[in-house]
Amino acid sequence: MELEAKLSSVLQLVDDFRQEKADNEQRDNHQDLLEKRIHDMDQQAQINNVILTGLQLQPRARPGATNVSMDANAAVMDANDTVENQVGVFLVSKGIALDLNTVEICHPLPQRIQINPQS
């Protein structure tokens, strides 16, 4: 009788363990599915991204800011000249037509550190 009671509790623990293991596997599968969906969404969000290099952007003028450091020969840009407009002008100068109304956002990325080997 005592052995059956102990055996019954052990069997109950084994059943509980199996149920928890099945629940964990189900959660792992669900987590894998969610991670795949997030990855797919990230890829979809980046599908229309274009990275331009070599483009020198002029900062937008701030009220009260002075351009004392600008070279006299440099083209003076309009205070309302946005990054989008500057990119559009750059692309037109390269013979690339782009409707700026299709551009959702345009922003500069930090420059990569360029290491110049000294000879």
PDB file of C-alpha atoms in Angstrom, residues 1-15:
ATOM      1  CA  MET A   1       0.000   0.000   0.000  1.00  0.00           C
ATOM      2  CA  GLU A   2       2.729   2.451   0.976  1.00  0.00           C
ATOM      3  CA  LEU A   3       4.728   1.493  -2.112  1.00  0.00           C
ATOM      4  CA  GLU A   4       1.735   2.109  -4.357  1.00  0.00           C
ATOM      5  CA  ALA A   5       1.256   5.602  -2.866  1.00  0.00           C
ATOM      6  CA  LYS A   6       4.906   6.499  -3.455  1.00  0.00           C
ATOM      7  CA  LEU A   7       4.817   4.991  -6.924  1.00  0.00           C
ATOM      8  CA  SER A   8       1.643   6.898  -7.717  1.00  0.00           C
ATOM      9  CA  SER A   9       3.247  10.224  -6.735  1.00  0.00           C
ATOM     10  CA  VAL A  10       6.348   9.413  -8.814  1.00  0.00           C
ATOM     11  CA  LEU A  11       4.195   8.551 -11.824  1.00  0.00           C
ATOM     12  CA  GLN A  12       2.289  11.813 -11.349  1.00  0.00           C
ATOM     13  CA  LEU A  13       5.608  13.715 -11.314  1.00  0.00           C
ATOM     14  CA  VAL A  14       6.695  11.939 -14.514  1.00  0.00           C
ATOM     15  CA  ASP A  15       3.400  12.873 -16.191  1.00  0.00           C
TER      16      ASP A  15
END
